[in-house]
Amino acid sequence: METGDQVLDRVLAEPLLPTGIGPLDDLLEGGISRTMVTLLIGSAKVNAQILQQFATLAAVRLCQANLTMQKTILYIDGANRFNPYEISRLSINQGVGAKEVLDAIMVSRAFSWSNMVQTVAENLENASAKQIDLLVVSGFTKYFEEMAQTPSTENSPPHLVMKPFEELGKMFAGLKRLQAKFNTRILLSTVPHSKSLRSPAGGTKLKHFANVILRMLPSPRGFTYYLDQHPFLPAKQITVNIPPTGLRDLTHKTLDQFFLNK
């Protein structure tokens, strides 16, 4: 058996994987942990950009370490925003061939709540013969409120009212099995709850499941990143201001260039 202090030391000894997004890595003091589930709350469009950049950098590292025959990255696209051309461009910027990086990323589409439930709750463990080194899920609970708060809910039988919550629990179980099997890093993204910018779609149940919770919201002059929850880091925030004079020149910039106005 281990003491609590020994468990913490083991967690801290696990190397972090940088997201490539400066403010997020600063908040997390390095990047995404392999031992914790990280949840990112924000707009679907910006979340997808962040997840694609993170998945690309992770794939580049696998390619550079010659590990693509043993390990893979799984990208579940519930926001319908995965862009292979963006992945290719980011790969070339990192000095690695686009095809090699794209081959290291497996993509699964989820066009509805039932698609997402089936993929995460039932198919994760057998998605690949290789070790799933990183799982990123874009739009994890994008359709949850639509299922949980339909106009017919008041007149629906109790088992139908509770069904989305039960399915969310099944997805959590699928994520836990994947992490136990492969020691997989997991980054989930979702949109804010319709009634609260601090909570995710999926509500308290999802907040309790995630170990680390990050938010990204527009601020008057740019963006503010929040670390709302972490097992051993304090809540904090970082605001990135974008000079107004450079906005017209940022159309085809990377996220780093966008935030730094390069």
CSV table of C-alpha atoms in Angstrom, one decimal:
chain,number,residue,atom,x,y,z
A,1,MET,CA,0.0,0.0,0.0
A,2,GLU,CA,1.0,3.6,-0.6
A,3,THR,CA,0.6,6.6,1.7
A,4,GLY,CA,-1.2,9.7,0.3
A,5,ASP,CA,2.1,11.5,0.1
A,6,GLN,CA,3.6,8.7,-2.0
A,7,VAL,CA,0.7,8.7,-4.4
A,8,LEU,CA,1.1,12.5,-4.8
A,9,ASP,CA,4.9,12.0,-5.4
A,10,ARG,CA,4.1,9.4,-8.1
A,11,VAL,CA,1.6,11.7,-9.8
A,12,LEU,CA,4.0,14.7,-9.7
A,13,ALA,CA,6.8,12.5,-11.2
A,14,GLU,CA,4.7,11.7,-14.3
A,15,PRO,CA,5.9,14.0,-17.1
A,16,LEU,CA,3.4,16.5,-18.4
A,17,LEU,CA,2.5,16.9,-22.0
A,18,PRO,CA,2.4,20.6,-23.1
A,19,THR,CA,-0.7,21.7,-25.0
A,20,GLY,CA,1.4,24.2,-27.1
A,21,ILE,CA,-1.0,27.0,-25.9
A,22,GLY,CA,1.1,29.3,-23.6
A,23,PRO,CA,-1.6,30.4,-21.2
A,24,LEU,CA,-2.9,26.9,-20.7
A,25,ASP,CA,0.5,25.5,-20.0
A,26,ASP,CA,1.2,28.3,-17.6
A,27,LEU,CA,-2.0,27.6,-15.7
A,28,LEU,CA,-1.2,23.9,-15.5
A,29,GLU,CA,2.5,24.5,-14.8
A,30,GLY,CA,3.6,22.4,-17.7
A,31,GLY,CA,0.7,20.7,-19.5
A,32,ILE,CA,-1.7,17.8,-19.4
A,33,SER,CA,-1.2,15.0,-16.8
A,34,ARG,CA,-1.5,11.3,-17.7
A,35,THR,CA,-3.1,10.6,-14.3
A,36,MET,CA,-5.9,13.1,-14.5
A,37,VAL,CA,-8.9,13.8,-16.7
A,38,THR,CA,-8.8,17.4,-18.0
A,39,LEU,CA,-11.9,19.3,-19.0
A,40,LEU,CA,-11.8,22.5,-21.2
A,41,ILE,CA,-14.9,24.7,-21.3
A,42,GLY,CA,-15.3,27.3,-24.0
A,43,SER,CA,-16.6,28.0,-27.4
A,44,ALA,CA,-16.8,25.0,-29.7
A,45,LYS,CA,-14.7,26.8,-32.4
A,46,VAL,CA,-11.8,27.8,-30.2
A,47,ASN,CA,-11.9,24.5,-28.3
A,48,ALA,CA,-11.5,22.7,-31.6
A,49,GLN,CA,-8.5,24.8,-32.5
A,50,ILE,CA,-6.9,24.1,-29.2
A,51,LEU,CA,-7.5,20.4,-29.3
A,52,GLN,CA,-6.2,20.1,-32.9
A,53,GLN,CA,-3.0,21.9,-32.0
A,54,PHE,CA,-2.6,19.7,-28.9
A,55,ALA,CA,-3.2,16.5,-30.9
A,56,THR,CA,-0.8,17.6,-33.6
A,57,LEU,CA,2.0,18.4,-31.1
A,58,ALA,CA,1.4,15.0,-29.4
A,59,ALA,CA,1.5,13.2,-32.7
A,60,VAL,CA,4.7,15.0,-33.7
A,61,ARG,CA,6.3,13.8,-30.5
A,62,LEU,CA,5.3,10.2,-31.3
A,63,CYS,CA,6.7,10.5,-34.8
A,64,GLN,CA,10.0,12.0,-33.5
A,65,ALA,CA,10.3,9.2,-31.0
A,66,ASN,CA,9.5,6.5,-33.6
A,67,LEU,CA,6.6,5.3,-31.5
A,68,THR,CA,3.8,5.4,-34.1
A,69,MET,CA,3.9,1.6,-34.6
A,70,GLN,CA,3.1,1.1,-30.9
A,71,LYS,CA,1.0,4.2,-30.0
A,72,THR,CA,-1.7,6.3,-31.5
A,73,ILE,CA,-3.8,9.3,-30.7
A,74,LEU,CA,-7.6,9.1,-30.8
A,75,TYR,CA,-9.6,12.3,-31.7
A,76,ILE,CA,-13.4,12.1,-31.2
A,77,ASP,CA,-15.0,14.9,-33.0
A,78,GLY,CA,-18.3,15.8,-31.5
A,79,ALA,CA,-18.1,19.5,-32.6
A,80,ASN,CA,-17.7,18.5,-36.3
A,81,ARG,CA,-14.7,20.8,-36.7
A,82,PHE,CA,-11.7,18.4,-37.3
A,83,ASN,CA,-9.7,19.9,-40.1
A,84,PRO,CA,-6.9,17.7,-41.7
A,85,TYR,CA,-5.6,20.7,-43.6
A,86,GLU,CA,-5.0,22.5,-40.3
A,87,ILE,CA,-3.2,19.5,-38.9
A,88,SER,CA,-1.1,19.3,-42.0
A,89,ARG,CA,-0.1,23.0,-41.7
A,90,LEU,CA,0.8,22.6,-38.0
A,91,SER,CA,2.8,19.5,-38.7
A,92,ILE,CA,4.9,21.2,-41.4
A,93,ASN,CA,5.5,24.1,-39.0
A,94,GLN,CA,6.9,21.5,-36.6
A,95,GLY,CA,9.2,20.1,-39.2
A,96,VAL,CA,7.4,16.7,-39.6
A,97,GLY,CA,5.7,15.4,-42.7
A,98,ALA,CA,1.9,15.9,-42.7
A,99,LYS,CA,1.1,12.4,-43.8
A,100,GLU,CA,3.2,10.9,-40.9
A,101,VAL,CA,1.4,13.0,-38.4
A,102,LEU,CA,-2.1,12.4,-39.8
A,103,ASP,CA,-1.4,8.6,-39.8
A,104,ALA,CA,-0.7,8.9,-36.1
A,105,ILE,CA,-4.2,10.4,-35.4
A,106,MET,CA,-7.3,8.3,-35.5
A,107,VAL,CA,-10.6,10.2,-35.9
A,108,SER,CA,-14.1,9.2,-34.9
A,109,ARG,CA,-17.1,11.4,-35.7
A,110,ALA,CA,-20.0,11.9,-33.3
A,111,PHE,CA,-22.9,13.7,-35.0
A,112,SER,CA,-25.4,13.1,-32.2
A,113,TRP,CA,-25.7,12.4,-28.5
A,114,SER,CA,-26.3,8.7,-29.2
A,115,ASN,CA,-23.1,8.6,-31.4
A,116,MET,CA,-21.1,10.1,-28.6
A,117,VAL,CA,-22.5,7.7,-26.0
A,118,GLN,CA,-21.8,4.7,-28.1
A,119,THR,CA,-18.3,5.7,-29.0
A,120,VAL,CA,-17.2,6.7,-25.5
A,121,ALA,CA,-19.1,4.2,-23.4
A,122,GLU,CA,-18.7,1.1,-25.6
A,123,ASN,CA,-15.9,1.4,-28.3
A,124,LEU,CA,-12.9,3.2,-26.7
A,125,GLU,CA,-11.0,0.1,-25.5
A,126,ASN,CA,-11.2,-1.6,-28.8
A,127,ALA,CA,-10.8,1.4,-31.0
A,128,SER,CA,-7.2,0.5,-32.0
A,129,ALA,CA,-4.8,-2.4,-31.8
A,130,LYS,CA,-2.2,0.1,-30.7
A,131,GLN,CA,-1.9,1.8,-27.3
A,132,ILE,CA,-4.0,4.9,-27.2
A,133,ASP,CA,-1.5,7.4,-25.8
A,134,LEU,CA,-3.8,10.4,-25.9
A,135,LEU,CA,-7.6,10.8,-26.2
A,136,VAL,CA,-9.1,14.2,-27.1
A,137,VAL,CA,-12.8,14.6,-27.3
A,138,SER,CA,-14.2,17.7,-28.9
A,139,GLY,CA,-17.8,18.6,-27.9
A,140,PHE,CA,-18.1,15.9,-25.3
A,141,THR,CA,-21.4,17.0,-23.9
A,142,LYS,CA,-22.5,19.3,-26.7
A,143,TYR,CA,-25.8,17.5,-27.1
A,144,PHE,CA,-26.4,16.7,-23.5
A,145,GLU,CA,-28.8,19.6,-22.6
A,146,GLU,CA,-30.8,19.0,-25.8
A,147,MET,CA,-31.5,15.4,-24.5
A,148,ALA,CA,-31.9,16.3,-20.8
A,149,GLN,CA,-34.2,19.4,-21.3
A,150,THR,CA,-36.6,18.6,-24.1
A,151,PRO,CA,-40.0,20.3,-24.1
A,152,SER,CA,-41.6,16.8,-23.4
A,153,THR,CA,-39.5,16.2,-20.3
A,154,GLU,CA,-42.2,17.2,-17.8
A,155,ASN,CA,-44.6,14.6,-19.3
A,156,SER,CA,-41.9,12.0,-20.0
A,157,PRO,CA,-41.7,8.7,-18.0
A,158,PRO,CA,-39.1,8.9,-15.2
A,159,HIS,CA,-36.7,6.4,-17.0
A,160,LEU,CA,-36.6,8.7,-20.1
A,161,VAL,CA,-35.9,11.8,-18.0
A,162,MET,CA,-33.0,10.0,-16.3
A,163,LYS,CA,-31.6,8.4,-19.4
A,164,PRO,CA,-29.1,11.1,-20.5
A,165,PHE,CA,-27.7,11.2,-16.9
A,166,GLU,CA,-27.3,7.4,-16.9
A,167,GLU,CA,-25.6,7.5,-20.3
A,168,LEU,CA,-23.2,10.2,-19.1
A,169,GLY,CA,-22.3,7.8,-16.2
A,170,LYS,CA,-21.6,5.0,-18.8
A,171,MET,CA,-19.3,7.3,-20.7
A,172,PHE,CA,-17.4,8.1,-17.5
A,173,ALA,CA,-17.0,4.4,-17.0
A,174,GLY,CA,-15.7,4.0,-20.6
A,175,LEU,CA,-13.1,6.7,-20.0
A,176,LYS,CA,-12.0,5.1,-16.7
A,177,ARG,CA,-11.5,1.7,-18.4
A,178,LEU,CA,-9.5,3.3,-21.2
A,179,GLN,CA,-7.2,5.2,-18.7
A,180,ALA,CA,-6.8,2.0,-16.6
A,181,LYS,CA,-5.9,-0.1,-19.7
A,182,PHE,CA,-3.5,2.2,-21.5
A,183,ASN,CA,-2.6,4.9,-18.9
A,184,THR,CA,-4.1,7.4,-21.5
A,185,ARG,CA,-3.9,11.1,-21.2
A,186,ILE,CA,-7.5,12.4,-21.6
A,187,LEU,CA,-8.6,16.0,-22.6
A,188,LEU,CA,-12.3,16.6,-23.0
A,189,SER,CA,-13.8,19.8,-24.3
A,190,THR,CA,-17.3,21.1,-24.1
A,191,VAL,CA,-19.4,24.3,-24.3
A,192,PRO,CA,-20.6,26.2,-21.2
A,193,HIS,CA,-24.0,25.3,-19.7
A,194,SER,CA,-26.7,27.4,-21.2
A,195,LYS,CA,-27.4,29.1,-17.8
A,196,SER,CA,-23.9,29.4,-16.5
A,197,LEU,CA,-20.5,30.3,-18.0
A,198,ARG,CA,-18.7,28.7,-15.1
A,199,SER,CA,-20.3,25.2,-15.5
A,200,PRO,CA,-20.1,22.8,-18.5
A,201,ALA,CA,-22.9,21.4,-20.4
A,202,GLY,CA,-23.4,18.2,-18.4
A,203,GLY,CA,-23.5,20.2,-15.2
A,204,THR,CA,-22.3,19.1,-11.7
A,205,LYS,CA,-21.9,15.4,-12.7
A,206,LEU,CA,-19.3,16.3,-15.3
A,207,LYS,CA,-17.6,18.8,-12.9
A,208,HIS,CA,-17.3,16.1,-10.3
A,209,PHE,CA,-15.8,13.6,-12.8
A,210,ALA,CA,-13.1,15.8,-14.2
A,211,ASN,CA,-10.0,16.2,-12.1
A,212,VAL,CA,-8.9,19.5,-13.8
A,213,ILE,CA,-11.3,22.1,-15.1
A,214,LEU,CA,-10.2,24.9,-17.4
A,215,ARG,CA,-12.3,27.7,-19.0
A,216,MET,CA,-11.5,30.1,-21.8
A,217,LEU,CA,-13.8,33.1,-22.3
A,218,PRO,CA,-13.5,36.2,-24.4
A,219,SER,CA,-12.5,39.4,-22.5
A,220,PRO,CA,-13.0,43.0,-23.6
A,221,ARG,CA,-9.5,43.0,-25.2
A,222,GLY,CA,-8.7,39.4,-25.9
A,223,PHE,CA,-9.2,36.1,-23.9
A,224,THR,CA,-9.1,35.1,-20.3
A,225,TYR,CA,-8.1,31.6,-19.3
A,226,TYR,CA,-9.2,30.2,-15.9
A,227,LEU,CA,-8.0,27.2,-13.9
A,228,ASP,CA,-11.1,26.5,-11.8
A,229,GLN,CA,-10.3,23.1,-10.4
A,230,HIS,CA,-7.1,21.2,-9.8
A,231,PRO,CA,-6.1,18.6,-7.2
A,232,PHE,CA,-3.1,20.5,-6.0
A,233,LEU,CA,-2.8,23.8,-7.8
A,234,PRO,CA,-4.8,27.0,-6.7
A,235,ALA,CA,-7.5,28.5,-8.8
A,236,LYS,CA,-6.0,31.3,-11.0
A,237,GLN,CA,-6.5,33.1,-14.3
A,238,ILE,CA,-4.4,34.6,-17.1
A,239,THR,CA,-5.7,37.3,-19.5
A,240,VAL,CA,-4.2,37.6,-22.9
A,241,ASN,CA,-4.8,41.0,-24.5
A,242,ILE,CA,-4.7,41.4,-28.3
A,243,PRO,CA,-3.7,44.8,-29.6
A,244,PRO,CA,-6.6,46.2,-31.7
A,245,THR,CA,-4.3,47.4,-34.5
A,246,GLY,CA,-3.3,43.8,-35.4
A,247,LEU,CA,-6.8,42.2,-35.6
A,248,ARG,CA,-7.1,42.5,-39.4
A,249,ASP,CA,-3.8,40.6,-39.9
A,250,LEU,CA,-4.6,37.5,-37.9
A,251,THR,CA,-6.8,35.6,-40.3
A,252,HIS,CA,-4.4,32.8,-41.2
A,253,LYS,CA,-2.3,32.8,-38.0
A,254,THR,CA,-1.6,29.9,-35.7
A,255,LEU,CA,-3.1,30.1,-32.1
A,256,ASP,CA,0.3,31.1,-30.8
A,257,GLN,CA,0.6,33.8,-33.4
A,258,PHE,CA,-2.9,34.9,-32.7
A,259,PHE,CA,-2.4,35.3,-29.0
A,260,LEU,CA,1.0,36.9,-29.4
A,261,ASN,CA,-0.1,39.0,-32.4
A,262,LYS,CA,2.9,37.8,-34.5
